[in-house]
Structure formats: structure tokens, C-alpha cells
GROMACS .gro file of C-alpha atoms in nm:
model
  420
    1MET     CA    1   0.742  -1.586  -1.213
    2ASN     CA    2   0.798  -1.905  -1.021
    3ALA     CA    3   0.472  -2.064  -0.915
    4ILE     CA    4   0.369  -2.312  -0.649
    5ARG     CA    5   0.104  -2.466  -0.865
    6PRO     CA    6   0.031  -2.484  -1.237
    7HIS     CA    7  -0.237  -2.269  -1.388
    8SER     CA    8  -0.542  -2.315  -1.596
    9ASP     CA    9  -0.611  -2.421  -1.949
   10VAL     CA   10  -0.658  -2.054  -2.041
   11PRO     CA   11  -0.389  -1.939  -2.284
   12PRO     CA   12  -0.099  -1.775  -2.098
   13ASN     CA   13  -0.141  -1.444  -2.278
   14ALA     CA   14  -0.512  -1.419  -2.211
   15GLU     CA   15  -0.596  -1.076  -2.083
   16GLY     CA   16  -0.938  -0.940  -2.172
   17PRO     CA   17  -1.004  -0.581  -2.277
   18SER     CA   18  -1.221  -0.529  -1.969
   19SER     CA   19  -0.925  -0.628  -1.750
   20ARG     CA   20  -0.697  -0.380  -1.924
   21GLY     CA   21  -0.961  -0.109  -1.899
   22ASN     CA   22  -1.015  -0.181  -1.531
   23ALA     CA   23  -0.640  -0.151  -1.466
   24THR     CA   24  -0.640   0.193  -1.626
   25VAL     CA   25  -0.946   0.302  -1.426
   26LEU     CA   26  -0.792   0.174  -1.106
   27ALA     CA   27  -0.466   0.356  -1.185
   28ILE     CA   28  -0.658   0.685  -1.211
   29ALA     CA   29  -0.848   0.601  -0.891
   30GLN     CA   30  -0.516   0.523  -0.722
   31GLY     CA   31  -0.394   0.867  -0.828
   32LEU     CA   32  -0.700   1.039  -0.683
   33PHE     CA   33  -0.669   0.846  -0.358
   34THR     CA   34  -0.294   0.911  -0.328
   35ALA     CA   35  -0.348   1.283  -0.389
   36SER     CA   36  -0.608   1.298  -0.111
   37ILE     CA   37  -0.378   1.113   0.131
   38ALA     CA   38  -0.088   1.340   0.033
   39VAL     CA   39  -0.297   1.644   0.130
   40ASP     CA   40  -0.365   1.485   0.467
   41LEU     CA   41   0.000   1.386   0.506
   42THR     CA   42   0.106   1.745   0.439
   43LEU     CA   43  -0.142   1.936   0.655
   44THR     CA   44  -0.315   1.716   0.913
   45GLY     CA   45  -0.035   1.741   1.168
   46LEU     CA   46  -0.045   2.121   1.147
   47THR     CA   47  -0.425   2.128   1.155
   48GLY     CA   48  -0.431   1.892   1.452
   49TYR     CA   49  -0.187   2.116   1.638
   50GLN     CA   50  -0.408   2.416   1.562
   51LEU     CA   51  -0.727   2.248   1.686
   52ALA     CA   52  -0.606   2.020   1.968
   53PRO     CA   53  -0.713   2.118   2.320
   54ASP     CA   54  -0.393   1.948   2.439
   55LYS     CA   55  -0.098   1.987   2.200
   56SER     CA   56   0.020   1.636   2.281
   57LEU     CA   57  -0.285   1.519   2.082
   58ALA     CA   58  -0.176   1.705   1.767
   59THR     CA   59  -0.080   1.389   1.575
   60LEU     CA   60  -0.395   1.196   1.674
   61PRO     CA   61  -0.603   1.305   1.369
   62PHE     CA   62  -0.340   1.173   1.129
   63ALA     CA   63  -0.296   0.854   1.334
   64MET     CA   64  -0.673   0.800   1.302
   65ILE     CA   65  -0.628   0.746   0.928
   66THR     CA   66  -0.403   0.444   0.987
   67VAL     CA   67  -0.605   0.315   1.282
   68ALA     CA   68  -0.936   0.334   1.093
   69ALA     CA   69  -0.781   0.166   0.789
   70ALA     CA   70  -0.649  -0.119   1.006
   71VAL     CA   71  -0.986  -0.168   1.177
   72VAL     CA   72  -1.188  -0.165   0.853
   73THR     CA   73  -0.959  -0.350   0.611
   74LEU     CA   74  -1.084  -0.706   0.682
   75PHE     CA   75  -1.447  -0.590   0.691
   76ALA     CA   76  -1.390  -0.414   0.356
   77SER     CA   77  -1.270  -0.736   0.197
   78LEU     CA   78  -1.567  -0.936   0.327
   79LEU     CA   79  -1.811  -0.665   0.220
   80MET     CA   80  -1.670  -0.665  -0.132
   81GLN     CA   81  -1.706  -1.043  -0.146
   82ARG     CA   82  -2.077  -0.991  -0.079
   83LEU     CA   83  -2.147  -0.678  -0.286
   84GLY     CA   84  -1.870  -0.690  -0.546
   85ARG     CA   85  -1.559  -0.477  -0.559
   86ARG     CA   86  -1.722  -0.203  -0.765
   87TRP     CA   87  -1.973  -0.120  -0.492
   88GLY     CA   88  -1.708  -0.161  -0.224
   89PHE     CA   89  -1.480   0.089  -0.397
   90ILE     CA   90  -1.771   0.332  -0.438
   91ILE     CA   91  -1.860   0.303  -0.067
   92GLY     CA   92  -1.498   0.361   0.032
   93ALA     CA   93  -1.457   0.666  -0.191
   94VAL     CA   94  -1.788   0.822  -0.084
   95THR     CA   95  -1.689   0.771   0.280
   96GLY     CA   96  -1.360   0.947   0.208
   97GLY     CA   97  -1.547   1.234   0.044
   98MET     CA   98  -1.780   1.264   0.342
   99GLY     CA   99  -1.477   1.260   0.569
  100GLY     CA  100  -1.336   1.554   0.379
  101LEU     CA  101  -1.660   1.749   0.426
  102VAL     CA  102  -1.666   1.667   0.798
  103SER     CA  103  -1.306   1.790   0.823
  104VAL     CA  104  -1.402   2.117   0.650
  105TRP     CA  105  -1.683   2.177   0.901
  106ALA     CA  106  -1.455   2.083   1.193
  107VAL     CA  107  -1.179   2.321   1.081
  108ILE     CA  108  -1.420   2.611   1.029
  109HIS     CA  109  -1.581   2.557   1.371
  110GLY     CA  110  -1.261   2.462   1.555
  111HIS     CA  111  -1.388   2.119   1.661
  112PHE     CA  112  -1.091   1.885   1.723
  113TRP     CA  113  -1.278   1.559   1.791
  114LEU     CA  114  -1.501   1.600   1.489
  115PHE     CA  115  -1.186   1.657   1.286
  116CYS     CA  116  -1.060   1.319   1.413
  117ILE     CA  117  -1.383   1.160   1.285
  118GLY     CA  118  -1.328   1.323   0.947
  119THR     CA  119  -0.974   1.189   0.915
  120ALA     CA  120  -1.089   0.844   1.032
  121ALA     CA  121  -1.336   0.843   0.741
  122VAL     CA  122  -1.042   0.907   0.507
  123GLY     CA  123  -0.885   0.599   0.668
  124VAL     CA  124  -1.191   0.400   0.562
  125PHE     CA  125  -1.130   0.526   0.206
  126GLN     CA  126  -0.771   0.401   0.239
  127ALA     CA  127  -0.886   0.057   0.358
  128PHE     CA  128  -1.093   0.006   0.043
  129ALA     CA  129  -0.843   0.172  -0.193
  130GLN     CA  130  -0.568  -0.070  -0.087
  131TYR     CA  131  -0.760  -0.340  -0.278
  132TYR     CA  132  -0.730  -0.158  -0.612
  133ARG     CA  133  -0.406  -0.340  -0.691
  134LEU     CA  134  -0.549  -0.678  -0.587
  135ALA     CA  135  -0.864  -0.626  -0.793
  136ALA     CA  136  -0.647  -0.567  -1.100
  137ALA     CA  137  -0.429  -0.870  -1.024
  138ASP     CA  138  -0.723  -1.106  -0.968
  139ALA     CA  139  -0.864  -1.028  -1.312
  140VAL     CA  140  -0.564  -1.147  -1.517
  141GLU     CA  141  -0.346  -1.451  -1.569
  142GLU     CA  142  -0.049  -1.502  -1.335
  143ALA     CA  143   0.197  -1.397  -1.604
  144HIS     CA  144   0.030  -1.053  -1.613
  145LYS     CA  145  -0.034  -0.993  -1.243
  146ALA     CA  146   0.284  -0.799  -1.166
  147ARG     CA  147   0.235  -0.581  -1.473
  148VAL     CA  148  -0.123  -0.475  -1.391
  149ILE     CA  149  -0.026  -0.414  -1.029
  150SER     CA  150   0.245  -0.183  -1.161
  151ILE     CA  151  -0.006  -0.009  -1.387
  152VAL     CA  152  -0.235   0.061  -1.091
  153LEU     CA  153   0.049   0.198  -0.878
  154THR     CA  154   0.164   0.436  -1.154
  155GLY     CA  155  -0.139   0.644  -1.063
  156GLY     CA  156   0.043   0.743  -0.747
  157VAL     CA  157   0.343   0.897  -0.926
  158ILE     CA  158   0.193   1.228  -1.033
  159ALA     CA  159  -0.030   1.238  -0.724
  160ALA     CA  160   0.273   1.202  -0.496
  161VAL     CA  161   0.416   1.519  -0.647
  162LEU     CA  162   0.091   1.711  -0.692
  163GLY     CA  163  -0.062   1.622  -0.354
  164PRO     CA  164   0.161   1.851  -0.146
  165ALA     CA  165   0.125   2.121  -0.413
  166LEU     CA  166  -0.255   2.089  -0.395
  167ALA     CA  167  -0.235   2.121  -0.018
  168ALA     CA  168  -0.031   2.441  -0.041
  169TRP     CA  169  -0.249   2.589  -0.317
  170SER     CA  170  -0.583   2.517  -0.146
  171ARG     CA  171  -0.512   2.592   0.219
  172ASP     CA  172  -0.622   2.957   0.188
  173LEU     CA  173  -0.907   2.903  -0.059
  174MET     CA  174  -1.169   2.944   0.213
  175SER     CA  175  -1.200   3.200   0.490
  176THR     CA  176  -1.057   2.958   0.750
  177VAL     CA  177  -0.701   2.841   0.686
  178PHE     CA  178  -0.673   2.472   0.581
  179ALA     CA  179  -1.050   2.435   0.524
  180GLY     CA  180  -1.003   2.461   0.147
  181SER     CA  181  -0.752   2.175   0.150
  182TYR     CA  182  -1.001   1.939   0.311
  183MET     CA  183  -1.261   2.046   0.056
  184VAL     CA  184  -1.010   1.920  -0.203
  185VAL     CA  185  -0.993   1.589  -0.012
  186ALA     CA  186  -1.374   1.568  -0.033
  187LEU     CA  187  -1.379   1.644  -0.406
  188LEU     CA  188  -1.110   1.382  -0.477
  189GLY     CA  189  -1.312   1.120  -0.289
  190PHE     CA  190  -1.637   1.196  -0.470
  191LEU     CA  191  -1.458   1.211  -0.807
  192SER     CA  192  -1.310   0.869  -0.739
  193ALA     CA  193  -1.656   0.730  -0.657
  194LEU     CA  194  -1.793   0.874  -0.983
  195LEU     CA  195  -1.505   0.728  -1.184
  196ILE     CA  196  -1.549   0.380  -1.033
  197GLY     CA  197  -1.926   0.392  -1.070
  198VAL     CA  198  -1.917   0.486  -1.438
  199CYS     CA  199  -1.605   0.311  -1.569
  200TYR     CA  200  -1.521   0.009  -1.350
  201ARG     CA  201  -1.677  -0.334  -1.392
  202ASP     CA  202  -1.630  -0.640  -1.173
  203VAL     CA  203  -1.436  -0.916  -1.347
  204GLU     CA  204  -1.426  -1.278  -1.234
  205PRO     CA  205  -1.082  -1.416  -1.136
  206THR     CA  206  -0.895  -1.542  -1.441
  207GLY     CA  207  -0.681  -1.851  -1.488
  208VAL     CA  208  -0.838  -2.064  -1.214
  209LEU     CA  209  -0.808  -2.441  -1.227
  210LYS     CA  210  -1.150  -2.604  -1.239
  211GLN     CA  211  -1.065  -2.833  -0.947
  212ASP     CA  212  -0.945  -2.534  -0.743
  213ALA     CA  213  -1.268  -2.347  -0.812
  214GLU     CA  214  -1.472  -2.641  -0.687
  215LEU     CA  215  -1.270  -2.704  -0.370
  216PRO     CA  216  -1.402  -2.568  -0.038
  217PRO     CA  217  -1.211  -2.285   0.130
  218ARG     CA  218  -0.931  -2.381   0.366
  219PRO     CA  219  -0.875  -2.215   0.706
  220VAL     CA  220  -0.696  -1.882   0.669
  221GLY     CA  221  -0.411  -2.003   0.889
  222VAL     CA  222  -0.347  -2.296   0.655
  223VAL     CA  223  -0.333  -2.069   0.351
  224LEU     CA  224  -0.106  -1.814   0.518
  225ARG     CA  225   0.140  -2.084   0.628
  226GLN     CA  226   0.215  -2.176   0.266
  227PRO     CA  227   0.565  -2.070   0.150
  228ILE     CA  228   0.414  -1.843  -0.118
  229SER     CA  229   0.191  -1.674   0.142
  230LEU     CA  230   0.482  -1.627   0.382
  231ALA     CA  231   0.685  -1.467   0.102
  232ALA     CA  232   0.391  -1.239   0.019
  233LEU     CA  233   0.360  -1.131   0.383
  234ALA     CA  234   0.736  -1.086   0.411
  235ASN     CA  235   0.749  -0.846   0.120
  236ASN     CA  236   0.421  -0.663   0.180
  237ALA     CA  237   0.427  -0.638   0.560
  238ILE     CA  238   0.797  -0.637   0.649
  239GLY     CA  239   0.876  -0.418   0.350
  240GLY     CA  240   0.606  -0.177   0.468
  241VAL     CA  241   0.737  -0.180   0.825
  242VAL     CA  242   1.092  -0.095   0.716
  243MET     CA  243   0.965   0.179   0.486
  244MET     CA  244   0.728   0.343   0.735
  245PHE     CA  245   0.972   0.311   1.026
  246THR     CA  246   1.246   0.493   0.835
  247MET     CA  247   1.027   0.738   0.644
  248THR     CA  248   0.842   0.857   0.956
  249ALA     CA  249   1.167   0.937   1.134
  250ALA     CA  250   1.357   1.083   0.837
  251PRO     CA  251   1.221   1.443   0.845
  252LEU     CA  252   1.276   1.462   1.221
  253ALA     CA  253   1.630   1.323   1.183
  254ALA     CA  254   1.704   1.572   0.903
  255VAL     CA  255   1.601   1.866   1.120
  256ALA     CA  256   1.804   1.726   1.411
  257CYS     CA  257   2.104   1.717   1.175
  258HIS     CA  258   2.061   2.094   1.116
  259HIS     CA  259   1.874   2.073   0.788
  260THR     CA  260   1.561   2.287   0.741
  261ILE     CA  261   1.196   2.185   0.770
  262ASP     CA  262   1.161   2.246   0.395
  263ASP     CA  263   1.453   2.007   0.338
  264GLY     CA  264   1.266   1.743   0.538
  265ALA     CA  265   0.954   1.794   0.326
  266ASN     CA  266   1.154   1.770   0.002
  267ILE     CA  267   1.320   1.447   0.121
  268ILE     CA  268   0.975   1.291   0.169
  269GLN     CA  269   0.855   1.417  -0.167
  270TRP     CA  270   1.144   1.246  -0.345
  271HIS     CA  271   1.084   0.938  -0.135
  272LEU     CA  272   0.724   0.931  -0.260
  273VAL     CA  273   0.852   0.955  -0.619
  274GLY     CA  274   1.081   0.659  -0.544
  275MET     CA  275   0.783   0.466  -0.408
  276TYR     CA  276   0.570   0.503  -0.720
  277ALA     CA  277   0.791   0.586  -1.021
  278PRO     CA  278   0.934   0.230  -1.051
  279SER     CA  279   0.579   0.113  -1.119
  280PHE     CA  280   0.635   0.218  -1.480
  281PHE     CA  281   0.883  -0.068  -1.524
  282ALA     CA  282   0.861  -0.301  -1.220
  283GLY     CA  283   0.618  -0.540  -1.392
  284ARG     CA  284   0.838  -0.569  -1.702
  285LEU     CA  285   1.143  -0.613  -1.481
  286ILE     CA  286   0.977  -0.905  -1.301
  287LYS     CA  287   0.887  -1.064  -1.635
  288ARG     CA  288   1.242  -1.021  -1.764
  289LEU     CA  289   1.449  -1.110  -1.455
  290GLY     CA  290   1.203  -1.320  -1.258
  291MET     CA  291   1.015  -1.254  -0.937
  292PRO     CA  292   1.288  -1.363  -0.691
  293ALA     CA  293   1.551  -1.135  -0.847
  294VAL     CA  294   1.328  -0.828  -0.819
  295LEU     CA  295   1.219  -0.912  -0.463
  296PHE     CA  296   1.579  -0.953  -0.347
  297ALA     CA  297   1.674  -0.634  -0.532
  298GLY     CA  298   1.403  -0.454  -0.334
  299MET     CA  299   1.546  -0.586  -0.008
  300GLY     CA  300   1.895  -0.490  -0.118
  301LEU     CA  301   1.789  -0.133  -0.199
  302SER     CA  302   1.610  -0.106   0.136
  303ALA     CA  303   1.928  -0.223   0.309
  304LEU     CA  304   2.130   0.026   0.102
  305CYS     CA  305   1.908   0.298   0.246
  306GLY     CA  306   2.025   0.203   0.595
  307ILE     CA  307   2.391   0.187   0.490
  308VAL     CA  308   2.382   0.531   0.327
  309ALA     CA  309   2.186   0.682   0.618
  310MET     CA  310   2.439   0.554   0.872
  311SER     CA  311   2.742   0.659   0.668
  312SER     CA  312   2.656   1.030   0.649
  313THR     CA  313   2.401   1.288   0.762
  314THR     CA  314   2.452   1.529   0.473
  315LEU     CA  315   2.142   1.641   0.288
  316SER     CA  316   2.243   1.446  -0.023
  317SER     CA  317   2.271   1.128   0.187
  318PHE     CA  318   1.917   1.174   0.313
  319TYR     CA  319   1.795   1.214  -0.046
  320VAL     CA  320   1.981   0.904  -0.172
  321ALA     CA  321   1.879   0.692   0.127
  322LEU     CA  322   1.508   0.776   0.107
  323LEU     CA  323   1.504   0.738  -0.271
  324CYS     CA  324   1.657   0.388  -0.239
  325LEU     CA  325   1.403   0.309   0.032
  326GLY     CA  326   1.114   0.411  -0.193
  327ILE     CA  327   1.234   0.204  -0.490
  328GLY     CA  328   1.308  -0.094  -0.267
  329TRP     CA  329   0.959  -0.078  -0.116
  330ASN     CA  330   0.803  -0.063  -0.462
  331PHE     CA  331   0.981  -0.378  -0.580
  332MET     CA  332   0.882  -0.566  -0.263
  333TYR     CA  333   0.524  -0.434  -0.270
  334VAL     CA  334   0.455  -0.513  -0.637
  335GLY     CA  335   0.611  -0.859  -0.606
  336GLY     CA  336   0.451  -0.935  -0.271
  337THR     CA  337   0.108  -0.835  -0.402
  338ALA     CA  338   0.147  -1.062  -0.705
  339LEU     CA  339   0.240  -1.352  -0.475
  340LEU     CA  340  -0.056  -1.282  -0.248
  341ALA     CA  341  -0.294  -1.282  -0.546
  342SER     CA  342  -0.156  -1.625  -0.649
  343SER     CA  343  -0.164  -1.784  -0.303
  344HIS     CA  344  -0.529  -1.876  -0.259
  345ARG     CA  345  -0.839  -2.023  -0.420
  346PRO     CA  346  -1.124  -1.793  -0.535
  347SER     CA  347  -1.341  -1.902  -0.242
  348GLU     CA  348  -1.064  -1.795  -0.001
  349ARG     CA  349  -0.997  -1.454  -0.157
  350ALA     CA  350  -1.186  -1.222   0.078
  351ARG     CA  351  -1.068  -1.371   0.405
  352VAL     CA  352  -0.708  -1.432   0.298
  353GLN     CA  353  -0.657  -1.093   0.135
  354GLY     CA  354  -0.837  -0.917   0.418
  355THR     CA  355  -0.631  -1.091   0.685
  356ALA     CA  356  -0.304  -1.026   0.500
  357GLU     CA  357  -0.390  -0.656   0.465
  358LEU     CA  358  -0.488  -0.640   0.832
  359ILE     CA  359  -0.151  -0.785   0.933
  360ARG     CA  360   0.027  -0.533   0.710
  361TYR     CA  361  -0.168  -0.239   0.850
  362VAL     CA  362  -0.120  -0.336   1.214
  363LEU     CA  363   0.255  -0.385   1.173
  364THR     CA  364   0.307  -0.064   0.976
  365ALA     CA  365   0.096   0.130   1.228
  366LEU     CA  366   0.319   0.000   1.508
  367ALA     CA  367   0.626   0.097   1.305
  368THR     CA  368   0.488   0.448   1.254
  369LEU     CA  369   0.412   0.491   1.624
  370GLY     CA  370   0.749   0.348   1.728
  371ALA     CA  371   0.972   0.547   1.494
  372GLY     CA  372   0.961   0.873   1.692
  373PRO     CA  373   1.041   0.722   2.035
  374VAL     CA  374   1.322   0.504   1.891
  375LEU     CA  375   1.474   0.806   1.713
  376GLU     CA  376   1.446   1.020   2.025
  377ARG     CA  377   1.601   0.763   2.258
  378TYR     CA  378   1.858   0.584   2.040
  379GLY     CA  379   1.928   0.814   1.743
  380TRP     CA  380   1.919   0.793   1.363
  381THR     CA  381   2.201   0.538   1.329
  382SER     CA  382   2.048   0.290   1.572
  383LEU     CA  383   1.707   0.331   1.411
  384ASN     CA  384   1.851   0.225   1.075
  385LEU     CA  385   2.028  -0.072   1.235
  386VAL     CA  386   1.689  -0.211   1.339
  387THR     CA  387   1.588  -0.252   0.974
  388PHE     CA  388   1.863  -0.504   0.886
  389PRO     CA  389   1.734  -0.803   1.087
  390LEU     CA  390   1.385  -0.732   0.955
  391LEU     CA  391   1.511  -0.741   0.597
  392ALA     CA  392   1.706  -1.059   0.674
  393LEU     CA  393   1.382  -1.219   0.796
  394ALA     CA  394   1.206  -1.111   0.474
  395ALA     CA  395   1.490  -1.259   0.269
  396ALA     CA  396   1.470  -1.590   0.459
  397MET     CA  397   1.093  -1.617   0.409
  398THR     CA  398   1.129  -1.535   0.040
  399LEU     CA  399   1.407  -1.792  -0.002
  400LEU     CA  400   1.180  -2.052   0.159
  401TRP     CA  401   0.921  -1.984  -0.114
  402VAL     CA  402   1.182  -1.995  -0.392
  403ARG     CA  403   1.300  -2.338  -0.282
  404ALA     CA  404   0.944  -2.469  -0.243
  405ALA     CA  405   0.856  -2.338  -0.589
  406ARG     CA  406   1.154  -2.511  -0.744
  407ARG     CA  407   1.065  -2.839  -0.575
  408ALA     CA  408   0.704  -2.808  -0.694
  409LYS     CA  409   0.819  -2.732  -1.047
  410ALA     CA  410   1.038  -3.043  -1.049
  411MET     CA  411   0.758  -3.263  -0.912
  412PRO     CA  412   0.567  -3.472  -1.169
  413ALA     CA  413   0.228  -3.317  -1.256
  414ASN     CA  414   0.030  -3.622  -1.143
  415VAL     CA  415   0.199  -3.623  -0.801
  416LEU     CA  416   0.136  -3.249  -0.760
  417SER     CA  417  -0.228  -3.292  -0.859
  418SER     CA  418  -0.286  -3.576  -0.612
  419SER     CA  419  -0.121  -3.383  -0.327
  420ARG     CA  420  -0.347  -3.080  -0.365
   0.00000   0.00000   0.00000
């Protein structure tokens, strides 16, 4: 991976057993979280329609997940700076479990607004769970960051497939339809809290230069204006916007193209596999080919999604397009996360990571809300055209970092040290 600054005196292969164990624990926790979100993704729209006093509010409960996550994400980072990530992850998971129980009660008693509170609590779970990958990355040397991020995200592979199946299996478990599914959401949250509480241990950031550790924190704006930070935001935020914008509209576009509702659901399921399955090899691919190559490959695959989607509306084209989109997002997300974890000093971690995640959440929430109206007014082809300038912007910001990294690498060490 190209770096903006050299790293510590710690051997480049240093990776403690506690760090490896934490990555495995976080991968399992990621799987539990993804399964709970998949249940909500599958059923919350239907449940909201069933409970809403005004059917135009049917999607509000699911939107509350994203809104709550966006509101809480910066607070979550600051809280974990104070209490440690272990306690933060436990608080997030317990809140998600409580949200599942509230949803059960709301479904049984037909209370729409209480159901919205329950799904918002799951959004709080999401806000904390998004830091699993960063917690794993912070605990290892830069050479290993992409690999442990990939390990954490592999937990989502099986969950992406099993989540919808869990939703279907559990929806009639209790006397009121869908109540059993939200009991599963509660159990997954509490199980995640138990797993983190028993098996996870906070690990201090690894590979930090002594002078960096002693320096005071810089303003967040200064950190985020660095080329490496801009590249991280480009791949995390813009990659997420392109993915959510297209994914949200895809099932609706498939139905409009005379495919069935089940076809739309299957397209999303394969898209989820594309999002998480590359995690088995993305870290190794970055180590072998280099970070820039994998980031640009992710952008290329995301662009290929748009090309395929515009060229044909056959069912196979939808499958290929959404699979490419998922893989492209994964490459950009893993790489962008590794860059973000390398962009700041330890004293800046909470505010920088929290602000970056807040930006990502706000932009992806806007993309989710905008996808339906854009599809309705302009159509599937025009919707896909919108993604190309966004990907071009991501490519430009990434290229800016690549050039800055090369200049820094060519700069004499004493000059680089005095300029810091």
C-alpha cells in the first residue's frame, strides 16, 4: 500500500495474537449484525405498511434505521474514545436487542410509532457496528489493515444469505405475523453483546510513530483535507452513494421491466453476496496488486454496473449489474477504510473517524431517499447515468492521493520529518 508517511519502528509483520483474535470476534459480530439488518431489510417495509395509519408512511420505520445511525455515529465514536470500543460495541448491540423487543411489542399491539422507535434503536446498533472494521484496522500495522478489514467483512457473507431466510422462517413463529422475526433481531443483538463482552478486548493502535503519538490533535478539517483522507472519503462515501442509489432502485426497476417481485428480491440477495464475498480475498489482492489498483478496479466494476444496466433490462442483466456493483463497492469500501485508518494520529481517531462516518451516512441516506423519485421521474437508464460523474470524482480524488503518496515516498526522510 502506498503511504503518505513512514511507519513505526515496529517490525512490518507485527500482528499480535490478540489482534487476530479480535478480528475473528468482530467478523462473527459483523455476521450477527448483518443478519439482523437483513431481517429488517426484508420485512420492515411490509410491517410498516401493515401498521402505518397513513400508507405513505410505510417506509418511515426502515428509514429510521439510517436516520438514527447518521445521528448517532459521531457520538458513538466519541463515546468509545471515552469508554473504550468494547463497551461501546456492547452498548450498541444491547440497544439493538432492546429495539428488537420494542418492535415485537409494537407489532403485537399494532403501534406504528413505537415500531419506528424500535427500528431507530436498530439504527443505533448499526452506528456502533460500523466501527467493527475500523477497530480491527487500528490494532494492526498498516501492511495488515486491508486484510483484517476483509476478515471482519467476511462475517457478512453468510448473514447476507441467511438473513432473508431467517426473516421468512421466523415471521409466523408467534401469534402475530412478523413478531417472531423481530424477536430474532432482538436475539441477534443480545448475542452480539454477549460475544463482544466475553471475547473482545481493546487493543491500543499499533505502528504509531512516537512523535505522532506525542503531537496534539489537529482540527478535523485539516485532517480531512489531506489527500489520503480525501481518497478515503471518495471510496467510502461516494462508493456508498453509488451503491445505495442503484441498489435501492433496482428492485423497483426490475418490476417495472415486467420481472416479478421475487426476481427483485433475488437480485438484491446476489448483490449482497457481491458486497461481502470479495472480503475473502480483497485484502490479499490489495497486498499483491497495490491499493490504487484495487480501488480503481472497484470504480471500474461500479461503472460496469451502469453500462450493463443501460444496455439491457433482461433479468440476467440485472443480476450481472448488481453483482458487479456489490464487488465494486467491496473493493472501494475495504480500501477506503484502510486509508481512513492510516490518515490520522491516535489523538484524532474518534473525531476524524466519527466525522468521516457521519459524512458517509448522510450522503448514502440522501442517495437512498433520492433513488425512488429519480427512477420515477427519469427512468432506470438516466438513474444509472448519474453514477458516472460521481465515480469520476472518486477517481480524481484517489488519483490526487496516489500522486501525493509518490511525491512523499520520493522525498528525503529528513525533509518529510521536518515538514510534519
